[in-house]
Coordinates of C-alpha atoms and ligand atoms in Angstrom, one line a residue:
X4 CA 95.0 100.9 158.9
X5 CA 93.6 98.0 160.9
X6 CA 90.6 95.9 159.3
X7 CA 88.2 93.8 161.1
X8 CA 88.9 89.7 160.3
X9 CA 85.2 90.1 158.2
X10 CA 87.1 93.0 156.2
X11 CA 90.4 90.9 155.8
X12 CA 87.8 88.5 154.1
X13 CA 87.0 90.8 151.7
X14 CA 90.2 92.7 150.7
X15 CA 91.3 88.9 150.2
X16 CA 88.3 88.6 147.5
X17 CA 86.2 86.2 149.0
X18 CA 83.3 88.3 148.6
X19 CA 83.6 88.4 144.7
X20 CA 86.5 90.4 143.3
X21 CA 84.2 93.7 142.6
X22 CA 84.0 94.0 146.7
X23 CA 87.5 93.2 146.7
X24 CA 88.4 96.1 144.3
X25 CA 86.5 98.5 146.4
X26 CA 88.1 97.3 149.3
X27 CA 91.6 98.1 148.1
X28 CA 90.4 101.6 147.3
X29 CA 89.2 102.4 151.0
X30 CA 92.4 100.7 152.4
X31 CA 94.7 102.9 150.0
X32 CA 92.8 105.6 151.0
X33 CA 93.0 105.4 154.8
X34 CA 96.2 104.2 154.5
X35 CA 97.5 107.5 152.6
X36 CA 95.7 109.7 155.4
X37 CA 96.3 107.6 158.4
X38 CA 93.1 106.2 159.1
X39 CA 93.1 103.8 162.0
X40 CA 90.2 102.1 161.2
X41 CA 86.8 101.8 158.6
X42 CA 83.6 103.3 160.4
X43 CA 80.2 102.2 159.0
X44 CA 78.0 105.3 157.1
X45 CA 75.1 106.3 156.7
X46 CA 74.4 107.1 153.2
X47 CA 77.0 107.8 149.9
X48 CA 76.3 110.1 147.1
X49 CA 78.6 109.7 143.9
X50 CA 79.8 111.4 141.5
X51 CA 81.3 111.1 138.2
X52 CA 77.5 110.1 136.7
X53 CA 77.4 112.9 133.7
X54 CA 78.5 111.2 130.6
X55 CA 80.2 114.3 129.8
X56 CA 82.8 114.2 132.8
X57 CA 83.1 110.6 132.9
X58 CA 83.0 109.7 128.9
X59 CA 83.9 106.2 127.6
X60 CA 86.5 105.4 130.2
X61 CA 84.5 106.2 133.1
X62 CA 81.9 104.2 131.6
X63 CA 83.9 101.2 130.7
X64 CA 85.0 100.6 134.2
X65 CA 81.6 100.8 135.6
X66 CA 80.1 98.5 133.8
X67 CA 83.1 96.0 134.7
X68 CA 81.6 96.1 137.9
X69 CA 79.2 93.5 140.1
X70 CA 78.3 94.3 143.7
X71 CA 75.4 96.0 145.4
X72 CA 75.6 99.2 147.7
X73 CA 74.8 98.8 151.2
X74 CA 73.7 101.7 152.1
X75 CA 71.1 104.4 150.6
X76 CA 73.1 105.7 147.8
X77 CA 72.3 108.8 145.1
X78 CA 73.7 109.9 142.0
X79 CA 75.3 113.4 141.5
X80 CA 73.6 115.3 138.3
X81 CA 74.0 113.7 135.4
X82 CA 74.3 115.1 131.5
X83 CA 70.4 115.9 130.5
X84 CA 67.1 115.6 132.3
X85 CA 66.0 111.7 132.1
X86 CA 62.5 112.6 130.5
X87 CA 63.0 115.6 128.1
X88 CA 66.4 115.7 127.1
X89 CA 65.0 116.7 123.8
X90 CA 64.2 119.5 124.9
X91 CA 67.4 120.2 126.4
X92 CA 68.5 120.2 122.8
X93 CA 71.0 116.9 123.9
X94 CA 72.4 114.9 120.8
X95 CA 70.6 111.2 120.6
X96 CA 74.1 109.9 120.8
X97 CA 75.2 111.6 124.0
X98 CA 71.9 110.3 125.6
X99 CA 72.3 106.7 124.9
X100 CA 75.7 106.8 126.3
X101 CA 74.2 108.6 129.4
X102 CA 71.7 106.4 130.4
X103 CA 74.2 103.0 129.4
X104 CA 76.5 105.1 132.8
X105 CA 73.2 105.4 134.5
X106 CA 71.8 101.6 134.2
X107 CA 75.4 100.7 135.1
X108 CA 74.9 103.0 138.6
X109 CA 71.2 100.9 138.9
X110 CA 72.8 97.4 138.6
X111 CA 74.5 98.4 141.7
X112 CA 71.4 99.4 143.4
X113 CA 72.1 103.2 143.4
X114 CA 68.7 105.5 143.3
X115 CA 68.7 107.5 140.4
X116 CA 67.7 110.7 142.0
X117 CA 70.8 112.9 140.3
X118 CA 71.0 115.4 142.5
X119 CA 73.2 117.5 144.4
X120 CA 70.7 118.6 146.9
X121 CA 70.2 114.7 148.2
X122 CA 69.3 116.6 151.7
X123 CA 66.3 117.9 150.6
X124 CA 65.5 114.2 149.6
X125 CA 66.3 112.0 152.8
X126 CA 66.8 113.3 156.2
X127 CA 70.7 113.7 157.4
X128 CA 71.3 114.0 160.9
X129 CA 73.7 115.8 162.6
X130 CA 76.4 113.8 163.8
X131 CA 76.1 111.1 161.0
X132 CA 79.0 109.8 159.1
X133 CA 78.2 109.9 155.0
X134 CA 80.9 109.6 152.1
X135 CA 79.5 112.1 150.0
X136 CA 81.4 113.4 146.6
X137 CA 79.7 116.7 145.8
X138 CA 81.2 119.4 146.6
X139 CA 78.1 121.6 147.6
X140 CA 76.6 118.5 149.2
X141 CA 79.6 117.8 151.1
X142 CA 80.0 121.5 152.3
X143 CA 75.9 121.7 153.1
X144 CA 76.4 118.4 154.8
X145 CA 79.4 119.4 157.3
X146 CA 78.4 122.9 158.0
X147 CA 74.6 123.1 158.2
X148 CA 73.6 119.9 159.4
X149 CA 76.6 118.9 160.8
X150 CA 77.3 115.4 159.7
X151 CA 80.7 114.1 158.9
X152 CA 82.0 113.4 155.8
X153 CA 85.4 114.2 153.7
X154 CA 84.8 115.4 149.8
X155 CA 84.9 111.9 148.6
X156 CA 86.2 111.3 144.9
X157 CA 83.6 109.4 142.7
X158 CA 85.5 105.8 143.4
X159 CA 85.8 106.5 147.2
X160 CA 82.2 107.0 147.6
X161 CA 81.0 104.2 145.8
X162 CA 83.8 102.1 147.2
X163 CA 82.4 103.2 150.8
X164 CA 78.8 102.8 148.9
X165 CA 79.5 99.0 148.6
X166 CA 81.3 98.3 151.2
X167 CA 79.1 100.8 153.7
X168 CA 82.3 102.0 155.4
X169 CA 85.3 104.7 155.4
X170 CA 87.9 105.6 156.4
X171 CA 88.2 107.4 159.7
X172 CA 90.1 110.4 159.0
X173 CA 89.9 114.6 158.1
X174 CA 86.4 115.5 158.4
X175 CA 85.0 112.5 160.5
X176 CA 86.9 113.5 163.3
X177 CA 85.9 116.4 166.1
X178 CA 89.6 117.6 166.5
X179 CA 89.8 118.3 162.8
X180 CA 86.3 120.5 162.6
X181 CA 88.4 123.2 164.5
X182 CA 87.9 127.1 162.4
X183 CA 91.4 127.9 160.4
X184 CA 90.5 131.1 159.6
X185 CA 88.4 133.8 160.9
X186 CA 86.4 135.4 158.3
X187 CA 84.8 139.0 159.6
X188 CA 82.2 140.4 156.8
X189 CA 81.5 144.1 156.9
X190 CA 78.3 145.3 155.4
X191 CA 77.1 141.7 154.7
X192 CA 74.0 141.9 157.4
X193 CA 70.8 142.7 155.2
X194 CA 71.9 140.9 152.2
X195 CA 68.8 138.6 151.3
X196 CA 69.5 136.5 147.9
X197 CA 71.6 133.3 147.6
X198 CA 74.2 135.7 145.0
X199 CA 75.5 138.3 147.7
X200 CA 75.9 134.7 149.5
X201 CA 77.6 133.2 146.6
X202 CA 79.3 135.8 145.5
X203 CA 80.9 136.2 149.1
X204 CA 81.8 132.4 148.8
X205 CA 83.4 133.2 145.5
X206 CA 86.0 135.8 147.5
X207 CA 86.1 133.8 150.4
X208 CA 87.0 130.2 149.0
X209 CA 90.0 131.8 147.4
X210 CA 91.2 133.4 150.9
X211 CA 90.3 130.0 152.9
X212 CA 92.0 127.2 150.2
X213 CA 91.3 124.2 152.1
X214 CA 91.1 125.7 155.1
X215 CA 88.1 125.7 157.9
X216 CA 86.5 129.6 158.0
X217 CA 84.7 131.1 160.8
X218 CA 82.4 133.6 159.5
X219 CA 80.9 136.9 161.9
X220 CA 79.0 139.6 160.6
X221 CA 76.5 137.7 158.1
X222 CA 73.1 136.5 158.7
X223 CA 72.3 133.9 156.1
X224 CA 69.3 131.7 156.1
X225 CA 69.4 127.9 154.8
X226 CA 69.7 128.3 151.2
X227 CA 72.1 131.3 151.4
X228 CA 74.2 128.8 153.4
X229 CA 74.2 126.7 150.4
X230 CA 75.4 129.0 148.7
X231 CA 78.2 129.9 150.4
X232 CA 79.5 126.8 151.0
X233 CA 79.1 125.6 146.9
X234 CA 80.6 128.4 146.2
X235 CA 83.7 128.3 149.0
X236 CA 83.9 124.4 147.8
X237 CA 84.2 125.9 143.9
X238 CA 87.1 128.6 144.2
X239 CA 88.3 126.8 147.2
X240 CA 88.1 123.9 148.9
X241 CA 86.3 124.8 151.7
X242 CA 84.8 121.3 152.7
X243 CA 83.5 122.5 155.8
X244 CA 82.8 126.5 157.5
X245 CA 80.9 127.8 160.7
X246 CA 78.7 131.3 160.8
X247 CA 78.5 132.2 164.2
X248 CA 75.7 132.0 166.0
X249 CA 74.1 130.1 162.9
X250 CA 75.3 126.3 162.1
X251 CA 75.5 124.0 164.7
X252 CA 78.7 123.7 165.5
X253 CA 79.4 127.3 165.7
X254 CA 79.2 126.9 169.7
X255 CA 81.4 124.4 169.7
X256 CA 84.4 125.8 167.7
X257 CA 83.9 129.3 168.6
X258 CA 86.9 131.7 167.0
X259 CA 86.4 133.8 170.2
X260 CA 90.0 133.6 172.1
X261 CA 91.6 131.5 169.7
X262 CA 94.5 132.9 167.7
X263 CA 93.2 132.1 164.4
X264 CA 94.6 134.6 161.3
X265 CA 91.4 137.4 160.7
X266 CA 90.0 138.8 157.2
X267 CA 88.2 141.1 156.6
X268 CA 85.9 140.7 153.7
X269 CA 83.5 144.1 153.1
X270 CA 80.3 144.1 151.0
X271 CA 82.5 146.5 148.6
X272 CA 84.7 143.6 147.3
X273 CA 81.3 141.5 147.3
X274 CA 79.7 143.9 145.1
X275 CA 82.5 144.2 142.7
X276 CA 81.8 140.9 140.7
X277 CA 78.7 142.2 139.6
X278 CA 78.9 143.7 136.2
X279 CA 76.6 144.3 133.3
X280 CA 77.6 142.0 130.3
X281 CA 74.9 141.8 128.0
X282 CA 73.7 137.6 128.5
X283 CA 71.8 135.0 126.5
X284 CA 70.8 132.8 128.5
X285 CA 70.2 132.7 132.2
X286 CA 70.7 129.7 134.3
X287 CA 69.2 129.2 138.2
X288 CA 69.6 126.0 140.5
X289 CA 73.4 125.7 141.5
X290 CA 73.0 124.0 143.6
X291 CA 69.8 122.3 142.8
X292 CA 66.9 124.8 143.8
X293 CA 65.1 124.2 147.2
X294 CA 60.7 124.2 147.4
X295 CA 61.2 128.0 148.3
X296 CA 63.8 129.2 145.8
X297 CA 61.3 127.3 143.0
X298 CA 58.0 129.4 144.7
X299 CA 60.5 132.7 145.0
X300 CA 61.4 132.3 140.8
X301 CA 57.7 131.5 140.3
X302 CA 56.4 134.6 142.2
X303 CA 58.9 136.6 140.3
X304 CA 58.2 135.4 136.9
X305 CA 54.3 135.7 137.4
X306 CA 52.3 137.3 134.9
X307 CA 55.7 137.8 132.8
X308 CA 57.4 136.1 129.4
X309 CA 60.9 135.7 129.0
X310 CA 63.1 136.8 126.0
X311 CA 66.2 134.8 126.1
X312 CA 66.1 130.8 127.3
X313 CA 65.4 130.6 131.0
X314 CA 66.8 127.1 132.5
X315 CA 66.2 125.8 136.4
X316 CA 67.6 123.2 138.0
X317 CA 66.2 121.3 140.9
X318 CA 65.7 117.5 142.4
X319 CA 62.9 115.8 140.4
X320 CA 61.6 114.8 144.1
X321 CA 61.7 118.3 144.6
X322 CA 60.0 119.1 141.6
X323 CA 56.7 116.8 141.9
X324 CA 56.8 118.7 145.3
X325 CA 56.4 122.2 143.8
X326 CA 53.7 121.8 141.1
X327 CA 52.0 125.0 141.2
X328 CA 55.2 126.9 141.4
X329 CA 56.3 125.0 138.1
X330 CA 53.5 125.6 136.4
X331 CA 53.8 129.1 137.2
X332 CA 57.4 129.0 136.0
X333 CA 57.1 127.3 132.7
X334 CA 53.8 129.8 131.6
X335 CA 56.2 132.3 131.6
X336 CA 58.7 130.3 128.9
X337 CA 61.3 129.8 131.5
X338 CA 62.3 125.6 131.6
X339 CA 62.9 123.3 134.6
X340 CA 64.9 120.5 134.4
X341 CA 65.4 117.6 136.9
X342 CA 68.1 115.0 136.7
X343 CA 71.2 118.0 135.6
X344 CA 72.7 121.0 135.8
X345 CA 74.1 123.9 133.9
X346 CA 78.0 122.8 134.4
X347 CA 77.3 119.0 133.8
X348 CA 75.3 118.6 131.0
X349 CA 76.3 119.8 127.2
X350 CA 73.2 122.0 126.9
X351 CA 74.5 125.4 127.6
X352 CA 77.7 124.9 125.9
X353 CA 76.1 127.0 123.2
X354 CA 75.8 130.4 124.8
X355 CA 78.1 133.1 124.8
X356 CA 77.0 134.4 128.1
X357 CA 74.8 133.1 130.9
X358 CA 74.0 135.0 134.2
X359 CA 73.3 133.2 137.0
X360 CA 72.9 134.1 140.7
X361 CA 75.4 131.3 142.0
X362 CA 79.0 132.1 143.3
X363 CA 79.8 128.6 142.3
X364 CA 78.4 128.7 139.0
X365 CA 80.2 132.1 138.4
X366 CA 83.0 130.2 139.0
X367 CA 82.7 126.7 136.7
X368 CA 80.9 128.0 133.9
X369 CA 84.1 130.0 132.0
X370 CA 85.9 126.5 132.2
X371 CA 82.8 124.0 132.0
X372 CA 80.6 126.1 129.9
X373 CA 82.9 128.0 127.8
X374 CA 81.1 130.8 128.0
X375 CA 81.5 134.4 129.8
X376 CA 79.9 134.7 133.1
X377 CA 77.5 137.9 134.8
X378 CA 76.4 137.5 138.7
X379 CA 73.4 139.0 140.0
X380 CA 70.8 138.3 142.2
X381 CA 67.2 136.3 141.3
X382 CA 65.3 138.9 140.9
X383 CA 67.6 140.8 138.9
X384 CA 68.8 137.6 136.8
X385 CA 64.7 137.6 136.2
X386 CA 64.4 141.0 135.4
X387 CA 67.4 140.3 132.8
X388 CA 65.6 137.6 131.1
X389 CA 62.0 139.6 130.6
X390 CA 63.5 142.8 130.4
X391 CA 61.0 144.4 132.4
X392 CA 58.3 143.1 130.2
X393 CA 54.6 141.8 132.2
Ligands
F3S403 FE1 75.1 121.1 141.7 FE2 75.9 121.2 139.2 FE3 76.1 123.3 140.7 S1 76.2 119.6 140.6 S2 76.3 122.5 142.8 S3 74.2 122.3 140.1 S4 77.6 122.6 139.3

């Protein structure tokens, strides 16, 4: 890969041996996926932040480090909501550990919004080139704004955090946006809630792998394209997808006389992952809930209590946004955190079963929850958790 004379500078460590570090991870990186060159970002949004993911190690080597970010940079999720972790029943022990991973992030002047929503937070253009880690982020990122950015690992995006560049290679470039796959849904046209979007993720992640799907036959709206891509980017890794005549690059890369492979995928198989498991607990915000999925739980909930714990996840930015629909939410006994989320942080470890009405979530919580896992949609994950009761 060729480097400017200014970045020879730094991979030689005159810029202090933390910029030097980061500089040898970007150069290994776009040298392993012949990058020609480093191209200046936008914004970077890192992972590894939850104590739990990261533990002692992960925390060991960040605090080694001294350097600053050059570019607007946010944290994925972390282990417990910053405020009342308390409540979210986190040991004192694991807290203290979290926030020593999160003052080590704020020495190197990253915002401590933990979310994986960061879209909802600052404005992303289309056409923008990010090094984003999320998963969910990167797919929402790619596909329904249409930025660039590869599925960074936590040390390439704060690498490309500090330094404010990355490699130029897989998702950064037009020729390698192309559809792989045409996906053809049948049946999927009326469906209204983020889980029949999930949930078709879910089926559809494990027929893409890593490659680029076209989808026809689905109309989803902006948060059931989050939902399909979290969940593509969960069972898959499905960084990027199109929905004709939907996201913005659908015109571009149309699958319409290309010879792409075709799959059918019928509202049938969707349907299938929903069973009826008895649950106790239900868990909402995977990704982190938008303004209207917070007024759409709070219009459901309304004038009703719930019976087993009730936890919501969403952007504390978000949140201050959505007072009256919170207030609404947490009469009813149902809690909403900020800062987490149901896979990353220790708090639901102790169910048996937790429904939720996220494809991606169906996916991590057997393995990151240790618990069994039941799929349905909002209202019926609401009606779960009152049982009918007003
Ligand atoms: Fe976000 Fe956690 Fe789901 S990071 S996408 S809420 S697993």
């Amino acid at each position: 890969m060729h480097l400017l004379p200014e970045e020879e500078q730094v991979l030689a460590g005159e810029y202090g041996e933390t910029r030097q570090k980061m500089m040898e991870i970007l150069a290994a990186i776009g040298t392993v996926f012949g990058a020609a060159r480093l191209i200046p970002i936008k914004s970077a949004q890192v992972s590894g932040a939850s104590y739990k993911t990261i533990g002692d190690a992960g925390l060991e080597w960040l605090s080694g480090l001294d350097a600053r970010v050059s570019v607007p940079t946010v944290l994925n999720p972390i282990g417990m909501d910053r405020v009342t972790w308390r409540e979210m029943g986190i040991p004192p022990g694991f807290a203290k550990k979290q926030e020593e991973v999160i003052a080590a992030y704020a020495r190197l002047g990253i915002r401590l919004e933990c979310t994986c929503t960061p879209y909802y937070i600052y404005q992303t253009r289309f056409g923008e080139h990010l090094a984003w880690s999320e998963s969910s982020a990167v797919s929402y990122a790619n596909s329904v704004i249409g930025a660039r950015t590869n599925r960074e690992g936590g040390p390439g995006a704060l690498a490309a955090a500090i330094i404010g560049k990355t490699p130029e290679y897989g998702l950064h470039l037009v020729a390698e946006r192309k559809p792989q796959v045409h996906i053809r849904v049948e049946g999927g046209d009326s469906w209204d809630d983020v889980a029949w979007f999930g949930a078709l993720g879910y089926l559809a992640g494990k027929i893409a792998g890593n490659r680029i799907p076209f989808f026809s036959g689905i109309r989803p709206r902006r948060d059931h394209l989050k939902a399909l891509g979290a969940a593509m980017a969960a069972s898959g890794a499905v960084a990027l997808y199109h929905v004709a005549g939907i996201t913005p690059e659908a015109r571009i890369f149309s699958y319409e006389g290309s010879d792409i492979e075709q799959i059918p995928v019928t509202a049938g198989e969707v349907a299938a992952l929903w069973n009826e498991i008895p649950v106790d607990a239900v868990a909402l915000g995977c990704p982190h809930c938008s303004p209207e999925e917070l007024s759409r739980i709070a219009t459901l909930l309304t004038g009703k209590r719930v019976k087993i714990p009730v936890y919501i996840f969403a952007a504390r930015k978000v949140i201050e946004t959505c007072r009256e629909a919170i207030t609404a939410i947490e009469r009813s006994g149902a809690q909403v955190f900020a800062d987490t989320c149901m896979v990353v942080s220790p708090a639901l470890e102790q169910y048996r079963t937790i429904m939720v009405n996220s494809g991606k979530a169906f996916s991590y919580v057997p393995d990151m929850c240790g618990a069994a896992v039941r799929i349905g949609t909002t209202e019926e994950c609401i009606l779960v958790a009152t049982d009918g009761a007003t």
